Amino acid sequence: MSFVPGQPVTAVVERVEIQKLRQGENLILGFSIGGGIDQDPGQNPFSEDKSDKGIYVTRISPKGPADLAGLKIGDKIMQVNGWDMTMVTHDQARKKLTKKKEDVVRLLVTRKSLEDAVKHSKCSYAKH
Amino acid sequence: MFCRNQTARATVARGSALEMEIRRGKFRKIHLFFGVSVTHTHAHIIRLRDTECPCVLAALSSQPYLIYKAHWVDKTFNAWVAEMKGIIGPLLSNLQPVAFTDLRIPLMWKDTEYFKNKGELHRCAVFCLLQLGEEIFDTDMVIVDRTLTDICFDNTIVFSEASPGFELRVELYSCCSEDDYSAGSTPRKLASKLSSSLGRSAGKKLRAAMEPGPCSPVSNGVGAPLLLPVPSVPGPKYHLLAHTTLSLSHVQDSFRTHDLIISEECSYWLPLYGSVCCRLAAQPHCMTQQMMSGCLKVKQCGGDPQSWTKVHAVLKGTSLFCYYRQEDVEANVEPAFTIGINKETRIRASEKDPLSKVQNICISNHYGGEEVTHTVTTDSREETHRWMEAFWQHFYDMSQWKQCCDDLMKIELPSPRKPAPITPKQGSLYHEMVIESSDDLSSTVSDILARRMQELELRSQLGTSPTWMSAFEESNARCTGRSRHCTRMSGHSPCTPHRLPRSPVSPHRCPQLGLLSSDASLTSDSDSHCSTSPCSHHHGWPEPTSSYSLLSSSPSRLRPRTLSLDAKLSTLRGRGYGGGGTFQCSCQPPPSSLLAPLPISTRSPRSKHSTQTTLSCSSSTSSNSSSNSEGSHSPESSEGGPFSRPSPARRSLRNLRARLDPRNWLQSQV
């Protein structure tokens, strides 16, 4: 999932739609993110490519909205409601997720297992 | 062309130590010819030390210590030396001062040194050795760490005796130290450190070996400091890092860069860029001293054949200064006229004047396209002879010193040691970036925004005035420093998605999330983040501080800014981050969803648990919203919803955690 500068980034993504949960004054999603272009990518425990500065899901609150929507820990978030997440700072990412006026976020996330699944299905298709 | 043909022969006394050396074949004997061609050879005299048989050893070019047979029969040594000096003297005058100043060696640190290096500052102590002939000088010691971009030595080193064929060897030595050593106390600290570190296992053995016996009255107690056996070379060891050799061709009046030859396999290695910059200047005597002076009669060619002008002439530098009177020289009066003597000058002895039986000397120069000849004569033949010798010597010197004789190079003799000026501790280039609150910057940003606002208002049908503008202004006074950050930030964010102006700053705006203290499960979740986290990688993760440290827009709110620059941009943080949030959003170009040139795609059907696997190209450029059929533009772009503050106690804790080391990996709860 590393990117080559100048080339479009391609990834197998999954759509995850999370309904925000209202808790009094707050709207929460129930997960934590890490990463960003202003962060040290070497500290990311989930990324395969240690120079990947994307936004990753680092924690899911059990039975929270994200958990129910199918978000998995270690997912890399590619888009949030259309906003790109592959080349944003940490704070920008957080902001895109925590918009007061939005009560649903649609994410495009990618993970290694998705890529593998596609490859696998491709291979099996090729066999036939 | 004037030349001399004189040979001097020298014989070595019998029974002398020197003769023994000769017999052993160490030296060769040749004759010394004084008719030296001007293209090569130089000579200097080294007196053979520690022998009862002083001899003159003259070194010719690169062959050292060829002995010239000294003819010294019937002469005492001193007289003999004087005679030799008289003969070889002119050749001796080639020992000139050479000055070496402004030594600077650039370094080339890798960026990983700065950004990933968590360790302490690795420091090296370096110094330079400069050797020319028999003179060796060293520079002051300089402590080098990764905050320096160059190793600079401020010393001025003057070698007083250098021949034109000199070779100045510059060597850079370094001694790396892991800890914070100060230059002066290095040996002591090293010794103490070693002695303390040897305390356990090796130290015990060493101590046992050193102790004469268990009942010895001088045996050390257990707690006594270990006495190290005196090392053969006390102090830290220095290793040769790099060297280079400079010669006459490198001499120039200005600062020049030369290549360094870097030694291999250095454990105490500095990332040398590979060159050394220095100023190497030489002042040959012929440029600074009077080579010859005396009375002359000068006649300009083409003038009246009988009009000789009597002058007191001084040969110095690149000219022959002719003064009317000898007193004028000391009085610093301008000379009557000056005849240039440089490389292009031609001097020849003309025919003997039939009248005075003295040879004239013709000095020809090219001024412009013309050739101007001065005829010079003296009163006696010996004078003429001496002048011709002087001219000859001068030419010889100039040919030897080549470019040094074009112009006088200034050499500043090192002044008596003044105490080094106490400079304030030089911070790293990267640590001390003072971002001054410049009103210009914020006004620039507000100009840009004002323009955009106008564009908006022309085209937008929103009606509401962009209230973010007022927010901007309100916080303007407080956080001018932030604006700089914002302009930088705007470069990062995607710029094509047009967005509406944000809602104004509300006192309760808290873009960061904090968990309600009432929700026990979630807060405990977040509190004990590390323990309940499903992920097992704990050590690398800090507490998710960002979410808890943020409060509403209080001026002293701390944002855990994680910047690619060093964390010590805390000056930014300190200056009222209160408006930081607003700043940030207001810096982004105000969107206009109705006017977006990009098509707003229809919303995808709402499916709560859509888990379709799609192949989609997610372009990392900001125009992805157009290519992406999934997303819809955010209709509004207000800040995140208001969140209540965490309890004061937790807040202070979070504030502490908020002072993040940027090298830790930030996480936010959403």
PDB file of N, CA, C and O in Angstrom, chain A residues 9 11 13 15 23 25-26 29-33 35 38-40 43-45 59 68 79 81 83-84 90-92 94-95 98-102, chain B residues 497 499 511-512 519 522 541 562 584 609-610 612 614 616 618 624 628 630 632 634 636 638-643 663 665-670:
ATOM      1  N   VAL A   9      -2.738   6.205  -6.720  1.00  0.00           N
ATOM      2  CA  VAL A   9      -2.731   5.136  -5.726  1.00  0.00           C
ATOM      3  C   VAL A   9      -3.918   4.228  -5.984  1.00  0.00           C
ATOM      4  O   VAL A   9      -5.038   4.689  -6.142  1.00  0.00           O
ATOM      5  N   ALA A  11      -6.051   0.828  -4.706  1.00  0.00           N
ATOM      6  CA  ALA A  11      -6.224  -0.067  -3.570  1.00  0.00           C
ATOM      7  C   ALA A  11      -7.595  -0.717  -3.679  1.00  0.00           C
ATOM      8  O   ALA A  11      -8.520  -0.192  -4.296  1.00  0.00           O
ATOM      9  N   VAL A  13     -10.756  -1.460  -1.825  1.00  0.00           N
ATOM     10  CA  VAL A  13     -11.336  -0.798  -0.665  1.00  0.00           C
ATOM     11  C   VAL A  13     -12.691  -1.405  -0.327  1.00  0.00           C
ATOM     12  O   VAL A  13     -13.354  -2.039  -1.139  1.00  0.00           O
ATOM     13  N   ARG A  15     -16.352  -0.358   1.573  1.00  0.00           N
ATOM     14  CA  ARG A  15     -17.159   0.781   2.019  1.00  0.00           C
ATOM     15  C   ARG A  15     -17.685   0.500   3.406  1.00  0.00           C
ATOM     16  O   ARG A  15     -18.297  -0.532   3.645  1.00  0.00           O
ATOM     17  N   GLN A  23     -24.149  11.102  22.045  1.00  0.00           N
ATOM     18  CA  GLN A  23     -24.036  10.949  23.488  1.00  0.00           C
ATOM     19  C   GLN A  23     -24.096  12.331  24.097  1.00  0.00           C
ATOM     20  O   GLN A  23     -23.074  12.990  24.274  1.00  0.00           O
ATOM     21  N   GLU A  25     -24.059  15.786  24.137  1.00  0.00           N
ATOM     22  CA  GLU A  25     -23.627  16.819  23.206  1.00  0.00           C
ATOM     23  C   GLU A  25     -22.753  16.265  22.089  1.00  0.00           C
ATOM     24  O   GLU A  25     -22.517  16.937  21.098  1.00  0.00           O
ATOM     25  N   ASN A  26     -22.228  15.083  22.279  1.00  0.00           N
ATOM     26  CA  ASN A  26     -21.202  14.594  21.363  1.00  0.00           C
ATOM     27  C   ASN A  26     -21.748  13.589  20.383  1.00  0.00           C
ATOM     28  O   ASN A  26     -22.715  12.884  20.650  1.00  0.00           O
ATOM     29  N   LEU A  29     -17.908   8.152  17.103  1.00  0.00           N
ATOM     30  CA  LEU A  29     -17.828   7.064  16.144  1.00  0.00           C
ATOM     31  C   LEU A  29     -17.341   5.777  16.781  1.00  0.00           C
ATOM     32  O   LEU A  29     -17.623   4.699  16.294  1.00  0.00           O
ATOM     33  N   GLY A  30     -16.565   5.942  17.803  1.00  0.00           N
ATOM     34  CA  GLY A  30     -16.134   4.762  18.516  1.00  0.00           C
ATOM     35  C   GLY A  30     -14.893   4.102  17.958  1.00  0.00           C
ATOM     36  O   GLY A  30     -14.771   2.887  17.973  1.00  0.00           O
ATOM     37  N   PHE A  31     -13.990   4.872  17.439  1.00  0.00           N
ATOM     38  CA  PHE A  31     -12.691   4.277  17.116  1.00  0.00           C
ATOM     39  C   PHE A  31     -11.632   5.370  17.204  1.00  0.00           C
ATOM     40  O   PHE A  31     -11.951   6.548  17.344  1.00  0.00           O
ATOM     41  N   SER A  32     -10.422   4.933  17.139  1.00  0.00           N
ATOM     42  CA  SER A  32      -9.305   5.882  17.193  1.00  0.00           C
ATOM     43  C   SER A  32      -8.476   5.760  15.934  1.00  0.00           C
ATOM     44  O   SER A  32      -8.362   4.675  15.355  1.00  0.00           O
ATOM     45  N   ILE A  33      -7.929   6.877  15.568  1.00  0.00           N
ATOM     46  CA  ILE A  33      -7.083   6.877  14.373  1.00  0.00           C
ATOM     47  C   ILE A  33      -5.655   7.268  14.745  1.00  0.00           C
ATOM     48  O   ILE A  33      -5.410   7.907  15.757  1.00  0.00           O
ATOM     49  N   GLY A  35      -1.712   8.224  12.711  1.00  0.00           N
ATOM     50  CA  GLY A  35      -1.023   8.455  11.451  1.00  0.00           C
ATOM     51  C   GLY A  35      -1.261   9.850  10.925  1.00  0.00           C
ATOM     52  O   GLY A  35      -1.888  10.678  11.550  1.00  0.00           O
ATOM     53  N   ASP A  38       2.063  14.281   9.053  1.00  0.00           N
ATOM     54  CA  ASP A  38       2.941  14.967   9.984  1.00  0.00           C
ATOM     55  C   ASP A  38       3.409  14.060  11.094  1.00  0.00           C
ATOM     56  O   ASP A  38       4.037  14.512  12.050  1.00  0.00           O
ATOM     57  N   GLN A  39       3.109  12.797  10.976  1.00  0.00           N
ATOM     58  CA  GLN A  39       3.497  11.856  12.005  1.00  0.00           C
ATOM     59  C   GLN A  39       4.644  10.991  11.521  1.00  0.00           C
ATOM     60  O   GLN A  39       4.910  10.900  10.327  1.00  0.00           O
ATOM     61  N   ASP A  40       5.262  10.375  12.464  1.00  0.00           N
ATOM     62  CA  ASP A  40       6.362   9.480  12.141  1.00  0.00           C
ATOM     63  C   ASP A  40       5.794   8.134  11.695  1.00  0.00           C
ATOM     64  O   ASP A  40       5.207   7.428  12.509  1.00  0.00           O
ATOM     65  N   GLN A  43       6.332   4.526  13.428  1.00  0.00           N
ATOM     66  CA  GLN A  43       5.721   4.103  14.671  1.00  0.00           C
ATOM     67  C   GLN A  43       4.392   3.418  14.465  1.00  0.00           C
ATOM     68  O   GLN A  43       3.746   3.036  15.424  1.00  0.00           O
ATOM     69  N   ASN A  44       4.007   3.303  13.263  1.00  0.00           N
ATOM     70  CA  ASN A  44       2.699   2.737  12.976  1.00  0.00           C
ATOM     71  C   ASN A  44       2.788   1.219  13.049  1.00  0.00           C
ATOM     72  O   ASN A  44       3.485   0.602  12.248  1.00  0.00           O
ATOM     73  N   PRO A  45       2.094   0.649  13.986  1.00  0.00           N
ATOM     74  CA  PRO A  45       2.225  -0.809  14.087  1.00  0.00           C
ATOM     75  C   PRO A  45       1.426  -1.574  13.044  1.00  0.00           C
ATOM     76  O   PRO A  45       1.628  -2.761  12.872  1.00  0.00           O
ATOM     77  N   ARG A  59      -7.833   1.616  17.089  1.00  0.00           N
ATOM     78  CA  ARG A  59      -8.586   1.034  18.208  1.00  0.00           C
ATOM     79  C   ARG A  59     -10.065   1.112  17.858  1.00  0.00           C
ATOM     80  O   ARG A  59     -10.528   2.097  17.293  1.00  0.00           O
ATOM     81  N   LEU A  68     -19.907  -1.878  14.952  1.00  0.00           N
ATOM     82  CA  LEU A  68     -21.113  -2.408  14.342  1.00  0.00           C
ATOM     83  C   LEU A  68     -21.105  -2.236  12.833  1.00  0.00           C
ATOM     84  O   LEU A  68     -21.697  -3.038  12.109  1.00  0.00           O
ATOM     85  N   GLN A  79     -10.722   7.278   2.381  1.00  0.00           N
ATOM     86  CA  GLN A  79     -11.581   8.440   2.187  1.00  0.00           C
ATOM     87  C   GLN A  79     -12.590   8.532   3.299  1.00  0.00           C
ATOM     88  O   GLN A  79     -13.020   7.520   3.846  1.00  0.00           O
ATOM     89  N   ASN A  81     -16.206  10.388   3.610  1.00  0.00           N
ATOM     90  CA  ASN A  81     -17.227  11.231   2.979  1.00  0.00           C
ATOM     91  C   ASN A  81     -16.699  11.956   1.758  1.00  0.00           C
ATOM     92  O   ASN A  81     -17.046  13.106   1.489  1.00  0.00           O
ATOM     93  N   TRP A  83     -13.692  12.884   1.221  1.00  0.00           N
ATOM     94  CA  TRP A  83     -12.428  13.574   1.470  1.00  0.00           C
ATOM     95  C   TRP A  83     -11.290  12.566   1.495  1.00  0.00           C
ATOM     96  O   TRP A  83     -11.375  11.529   2.136  1.00  0.00           O
ATOM     97  N   ASP A  84     -10.239  12.941   0.870  1.00  0.00           N
ATOM     98  CA  ASP A  84      -9.091  12.063   0.800  1.00  0.00           C
ATOM     99  C   ASP A  84      -8.410  11.977   2.168  1.00  0.00           C
ATOM    100  O   ASP A  84      -8.293  12.975   2.885  1.00  0.00           O
ATOM    101  N   HIS A  90      -2.688  14.536  10.619  1.00  0.00           N
ATOM    102  CA  HIS A  90      -3.480  13.843  11.629  1.00  0.00           C
ATOM    103  C   HIS A  90      -4.692  14.656  12.024  1.00  0.00           C
ATOM    104  O   HIS A  90      -5.806  14.140  12.152  1.00  0.00           O
ATOM    105  N   ASP A  91      -4.464  15.914  12.214  1.00  0.00           N
ATOM    106  CA  ASP A  91      -5.557  16.757  12.677  1.00  0.00           C
ATOM    107  C   ASP A  91      -6.613  16.944  11.606  1.00  0.00           C
ATOM    108  O   ASP A  91      -7.811  16.999  11.905  1.00  0.00           O
ATOM    109  N   GLN A  92      -6.170  17.043  10.389  1.00  0.00           N
ATOM    110  CA  GLN A  92      -7.135  17.177   9.303  1.00  0.00           C
ATOM    111  C   GLN A  92      -8.015  15.939   9.237  1.00  0.00           C
ATOM    112  O   GLN A  92      -9.226  16.016   9.029  1.00  0.00           O
ATOM    113  N   ARG A  94      -8.751  13.913  11.614  1.00  0.00           N
ATOM    114  CA  ARG A  94      -9.667  13.890  12.746  1.00  0.00           C
ATOM    115  C   ARG A  94     -10.846  14.825  12.511  1.00  0.00           C
ATOM    116  O   ARG A  94     -11.987  14.527  12.842  1.00  0.00           O
ATOM    117  N   LYS A  95     -10.543  15.922  11.932  1.00  0.00           N
ATOM    118  CA  LYS A  95     -11.616  16.891  11.694  1.00  0.00           C
ATOM    119  C   LYS A  95     -12.638  16.381  10.694  1.00  0.00           C
ATOM    120  O   LYS A  95     -13.841  16.626  10.832  1.00  0.00           O
ATOM    121  N   THR A  98     -15.025  14.219  12.414  1.00  0.00           N
ATOM    122  CA  THR A  98     -15.794  14.691  13.563  1.00  0.00           C
ATOM    123  C   THR A  98     -16.575  15.944  13.222  1.00  0.00           C
ATOM    124  O   THR A  98     -16.599  16.899  13.991  1.00  0.00           O
ATOM    125  N   LYS A  99     -17.168  15.926  12.088  1.00  0.00           N
ATOM    126  CA  LYS A  99     -17.954  17.087  11.715  1.00  0.00           C
ATOM    127  C   LYS A  99     -19.247  17.106  12.519  1.00  0.00           C
ATOM    128  O   LYS A  99     -19.956  16.110  12.625  1.00  0.00           O
ATOM    129  N   LYS A 100     -19.498  18.241  13.040  1.00  0.00           N
ATOM    130  CA  LYS A 100     -20.651  18.358  13.924  1.00  0.00           C
ATOM    131  C   LYS A 100     -21.957  18.125  13.177  1.00  0.00           C
ATOM    132  O   LYS A 100     -22.892  17.543  13.707  1.00  0.00           O
ATOM    133  N   LYS A 101     -21.994  18.578  11.980  1.00  0.00           N
ATOM    134  CA  LYS A 101     -23.271  18.542  11.287  1.00  0.00           C
ATOM    135  C   LYS A 101     -23.528  17.236  10.557  1.00  0.00           C
ATOM    136  O   LYS A 101     -24.599  17.031  10.003  1.00  0.00           O
ATOM    137  N   GLU A 102     -22.536  16.404  10.536  1.00  0.00           N
ATOM    138  CA  GLU A 102     -22.747  15.134   9.849  1.00  0.00           C
ATOM    139  C   GLU A 102     -23.012  14.074  10.883  1.00  0.00           C
ATOM    140  O   GLU A 102     -22.297  13.984  11.879  1.00  0.00           O
TER     141      GLU A 102
ATOM    142  N   PRO B 497     -11.942  20.634  -3.260  1.00  0.00           N
ATOM    143  CA  PRO B 497     -13.308  20.531  -2.727  1.00  0.00           C
ATOM    144  C   PRO B 497     -13.711  21.867  -2.113  1.00  0.00           C
ATOM    145  O   PRO B 497     -13.121  22.332  -1.177  1.00  0.00           O
ATOM    146  N   ARG B 499     -15.772  24.267  -0.036  1.00  0.00           N
ATOM    147  CA  ARG B 499     -16.525  24.071   1.190  1.00  0.00           C
ATOM    148  C   ARG B 499     -17.080  25.378   1.659  1.00  0.00           C
ATOM    149  O   ARG B 499     -16.566  26.430   1.355  1.00  0.00           O
ATOM    150  N   PRO B 511     -12.972  21.404  18.921  1.00  0.00           N
ATOM    151  CA  PRO B 511     -12.803  20.501  17.783  1.00  0.00           C
ATOM    152  C   PRO B 511     -12.264  19.137  18.183  1.00  0.00           C
ATOM    153  O   PRO B 511     -12.449  18.175  17.483  1.00  0.00           O
ATOM    154  N   GLN B 512     -11.642  19.139  19.282  1.00  0.00           N
ATOM    155  CA  GLN B 512     -11.163  17.840  19.702  1.00  0.00           C
ATOM    156  C   GLN B 512     -12.241  17.127  20.474  1.00  0.00           C
ATOM    157  O   GLN B 512     -13.176  17.711  20.978  1.00  0.00           O
ATOM    158  N   ASP B 519     -19.984   8.910  31.011  1.00  0.00           N
ATOM    159  CA  ASP B 519     -19.999   7.588  30.404  1.00  0.00           C
ATOM    160  C   ASP B 519     -18.849   6.786  30.965  1.00  0.00           C
ATOM    161  O   ASP B 519     -17.723   6.860  30.510  1.00  0.00           O
ATOM    162  N   LEU B 522     -16.939   4.154  28.643  1.00  0.00           N
ATOM    163  CA  LEU B 522     -16.093   4.671  27.583  1.00  0.00           C
ATOM    164  C   LEU B 522     -14.904   5.422  28.143  1.00  0.00           C
ATOM    165  O   LEU B 522     -13.817   5.373  27.622  1.00  0.00           O
ATOM    166  N   TRP B 541       3.137   3.339  21.802  1.00  0.00           N
ATOM    167  CA  TRP B 541       1.989   4.228  21.756  1.00  0.00           C
ATOM    168  C   TRP B 541       1.874   5.074  23.006  1.00  0.00           C
ATOM    169  O   TRP B 541       1.874   4.570  24.101  1.00  0.00           O
ATOM    170  N   THR B 562       1.790  18.194  16.217  1.00  0.00           N
ATOM    171  CA  THR B 562       2.857  17.302  15.783  1.00  0.00           C
ATOM    172  C   THR B 562       3.283  17.757  14.413  1.00  0.00           C
ATOM    173  O   THR B 562       2.583  17.626  13.444  1.00  0.00           O
ATOM    174  N   GLN B 584      -7.318  27.471  11.473  1.00  0.00           N
ATOM    175  CA  GLN B 584      -7.031  26.429  10.514  1.00  0.00           C
ATOM    176  C   GLN B 584      -8.142  26.343   9.483  1.00  0.00           C
ATOM    177  O   GLN B 584      -7.900  26.286   8.304  1.00  0.00           O
ATOM    178  N   HIS B 609     -25.010  -1.515   6.675  1.00  0.00           N
ATOM    179  CA  HIS B 609     -23.857  -2.401   6.811  1.00  0.00           C
ATOM    180  C   HIS B 609     -23.355  -2.802   5.446  1.00  0.00           C
ATOM    181  O   HIS B 609     -23.276  -3.967   5.122  1.00  0.00           O
ATOM    182  N   SER B 610     -23.116  -1.798   4.689  1.00  0.00           N
ATOM    183  CA  SER B 610     -22.658  -2.129   3.347  1.00  0.00           C
ATOM    184  C   SER B 610     -21.217  -2.579   3.427  1.00  0.00           C
ATOM    185  O   SER B 610     -20.353  -1.880   3.896  1.00  0.00           O
ATOM    186  N   GLN B 612     -19.620  -3.876   0.628  1.00  0.00           N
ATOM    187  CA  GLN B 612     -19.280  -4.310  -0.717  1.00  0.00           C
ATOM    188  C   GLN B 612     -17.792  -4.161  -0.912  1.00  0.00           C
ATOM    189  O   GLN B 612     -17.160  -3.253  -0.415  1.00  0.00           O
ATOM    190  N   THR B 614     -15.239  -3.194  -3.390  1.00  0.00           N
ATOM    191  CA  THR B 614     -15.186  -2.488  -4.664  1.00  0.00           C
ATOM    192  C   THR B 614     -13.759  -2.226  -5.058  1.00  0.00           C
ATOM    193  O   THR B 614     -12.901  -2.003  -4.239  1.00  0.00           O
ATOM    194  N   SER B 616     -11.790   0.452  -6.555  1.00  0.00           N
ATOM    195  CA  SER B 616     -11.904   1.858  -6.946  1.00  0.00           C
ATOM    196  C   SER B 616     -10.532   2.485  -6.906  1.00  0.00           C
ATOM    197  O   SER B 616      -9.678   2.151  -6.099  1.00  0.00           O
ATOM    198  N   SER B 618      -8.478   5.203  -5.850  1.00  0.00           N
ATOM    199  CA  SER B 618      -8.468   6.357  -4.952  1.00  0.00           C
ATOM    200  C   SER B 618      -7.233   7.156  -5.271  1.00  0.00           C
ATOM    201  O   SER B 618      -6.133   6.807  -4.919  1.00  0.00           O
ATOM    202  N   ASN B 624      -9.935  13.903  -6.091  1.00  0.00           N
ATOM    203  CA  ASN B 624     -10.550  12.585  -6.026  1.00  0.00           C
ATOM    204  C   ASN B 624     -12.054  12.681  -5.911  1.00  0.00           C
ATOM    205  O   ASN B 624     -12.767  11.759  -6.263  1.00  0.00           O
ATOM    206  N   ASN B 628     -14.454  10.123  -7.724  1.00  0.00           N
ATOM    207  CA  ASN B 628     -15.062   9.162  -6.818  1.00  0.00           C
ATOM    208  C   ASN B 628     -16.572   9.284  -6.902  1.00  0.00           C
ATOM    209  O   ASN B 628     -17.133  10.336  -6.631  1.00  0.00           O
ATOM    210  N   GLU B 630     -18.544   7.784  -5.097  1.00  0.00           N
ATOM    211  CA  GLU B 630     -19.167   7.450  -3.833  1.00  0.00           C
ATOM    212  C   GLU B 630     -19.425   8.657  -2.965  1.00  0.00           C
ATOM    213  O   GLU B 630     -20.488   8.847  -2.415  1.00  0.00           O
ATOM    214  N   SER B 632     -19.865  12.282  -1.358  1.00  0.00           N
ATOM    215  CA  SER B 632     -20.608  13.502  -1.677  1.00  0.00           C
ATOM    216  C   SER B 632     -19.894  14.630  -0.978  1.00  0.00           C
ATOM    217  O   SER B 632     -19.261  14.443   0.042  1.00  0.00           O
ATOM    218  N   SER B 634     -19.164  17.476   1.274  1.00  0.00           N
ATOM    219  CA  SER B 634     -19.717  17.873   2.563  1.00  0.00           C
ATOM    220  C   SER B 634     -20.512  19.145   2.369  1.00  0.00           C
ATOM    221  O   SER B 634     -19.980  20.138   1.929  1.00  0.00           O
ATOM    222  N   GLU B 636     -21.693  20.990   4.544  1.00  0.00           N
ATOM    223  CA  GLU B 636     -21.251  22.001   5.485  1.00  0.00           C
ATOM    224  C   GLU B 636     -19.900  21.630   6.031  1.00  0.00           C
ATOM    225  O   GLU B 636     -19.516  20.483   6.060  1.00  0.00           O
ATOM    226  N   SER B 638     -18.659  22.814   9.074  1.00  0.00           N
ATOM    227  CA  SER B 638     -18.442  23.383  10.399  1.00  0.00           C
ATOM    228  C   SER B 638     -17.523  22.473  11.183  1.00  0.00           C
ATOM    229  O   SER B 638     -17.241  21.351  10.803  1.00  0.00           O
ATOM    230  N   GLU B 639     -17.137  22.993  12.225  1.00  0.00           N
ATOM    231  CA  GLU B 639     -16.200  22.226  13.033  1.00  0.00           C
ATOM    232  C   GLU B 639     -16.915  21.090  13.717  1.00  0.00           C
ATOM    233  O   GLU B 639     -18.124  20.985  13.712  1.00  0.00           O
ATOM    234  N   GLY B 640     -16.190  20.274  14.317  1.00  0.00           N
ATOM    235  CA  GLY B 640     -16.778  19.134  15.025  1.00  0.00           C
ATOM    236  C   GLY B 640     -17.690  19.611  16.138  1.00  0.00           C
ATOM    237  O   GLY B 640     -17.571  20.723  16.626  1.00  0.00           O
ATOM    238  N   GLY B 641     -18.536  18.759  16.476  1.00  0.00           N
ATOM    239  CA  GLY B 641     -19.550  19.151  17.453  1.00  0.00           C
ATOM    240  C   GLY B 641     -18.942  19.504  18.787  1.00  0.00           C
ATOM    241  O   GLY B 641     -17.822  19.124  19.107  1.00  0.00           O
ATOM    242  N   PRO B 642     -19.657  20.228  19.521  1.00  0.00           N
ATOM    243  CA  PRO B 642     -19.113  20.619  20.822  1.00  0.00           C
ATOM    244  C   PRO B 642     -19.054  19.412  21.746  1.00  0.00           C
ATOM    245  O   PRO B 642     -19.932  18.567  21.755  1.00  0.00           O
ATOM    246  N   PHE B 643     -18.032  19.385  22.436  1.00  0.00           N
ATOM    247  CA  PHE B 643     -17.878  18.303  23.390  1.00  0.00           C
ATOM    248  C   PHE B 643     -17.589  18.893  24.742  1.00  0.00           C
ATOM    249  O   PHE B 643     -16.922  19.899  24.871  1.00  0.00           O
ATOM    250  N   ARG B 663       7.886  12.735  17.974  1.00  0.00           N
ATOM    251  CA  ARG B 663       8.294  11.464  17.410  1.00  0.00           C
ATOM    252  C   ARG B 663       7.418  10.328  17.873  1.00  0.00           C
ATOM    253  O   ARG B 663       7.513   9.227  17.378  1.00  0.00           O
ATOM    254  N   TRP B 665       3.759   8.665  18.184  1.00  0.00           N
ATOM    255  CA  TRP B 665       2.738   8.574  17.167  1.00  0.00           C
ATOM    256  C   TRP B 665       1.397   8.976  17.729  1.00  0.00           C
ATOM    257  O   TRP B 665       0.911   8.369  18.665  1.00  0.00           O
ATOM    258  N   LEU B 666       0.834   9.962  17.179  1.00  0.00           N
ATOM    259  CA  LEU B 666      -0.374  10.550  17.719  1.00  0.00           C
ATOM    260  C   LEU B 666      -1.592   9.725  17.357  1.00  0.00           C
ATOM    261  O   LEU B 666      -1.699   9.228  16.248  1.00  0.00           O
ATOM    262  N   GLN B 667      -2.475   9.612  18.293  1.00  0.00           N
ATOM    263  CA  GLN B 667      -3.749   8.964  17.986  1.00  0.00           C
ATOM    264  C   GLN B 667      -4.880   9.812  18.499  1.00  0.00           C
ATOM    265  O   GLN B 667      -4.745  10.480  19.510  1.00  0.00           O
ATOM    266  N   SER B 668      -5.946   9.766  17.802  1.00  0.00           N
ATOM    267  CA  SER B 668      -7.099  10.556  18.217  1.00  0.00           C
ATOM    268  C   SER B 668      -8.323   9.676  18.277  1.00  0.00           C
ATOM    269  O   SER B 668      -8.530   8.807  17.431  1.00  0.00           O
ATOM    270  N   GLN B 669      -9.118   9.948  19.223  1.00  0.00           N
ATOM    271  CA  GLN B 669     -10.388   9.244  19.362  1.00  0.00           C
ATOM    272  C   GLN B 669     -11.447  10.008  18.599  1.00  0.00           C
ATOM    273  O   GLN B 669     -11.589  11.208  18.760  1.00  0.00           O
ATOM    274  N   VAL B 670     -12.183   9.312  17.772  1.00  0.00           N
ATOM    275  CA  VAL B 670     -13.242  10.004  17.038  1.00  0.00           C
ATOM    276  C   VAL B 670     -14.596   9.386  17.318  1.00  0.00           C
ATOM    277  O   VAL B 670     -14.679   8.312  17.868  1.00  0.00           O
TER     278      VAL B 670
END
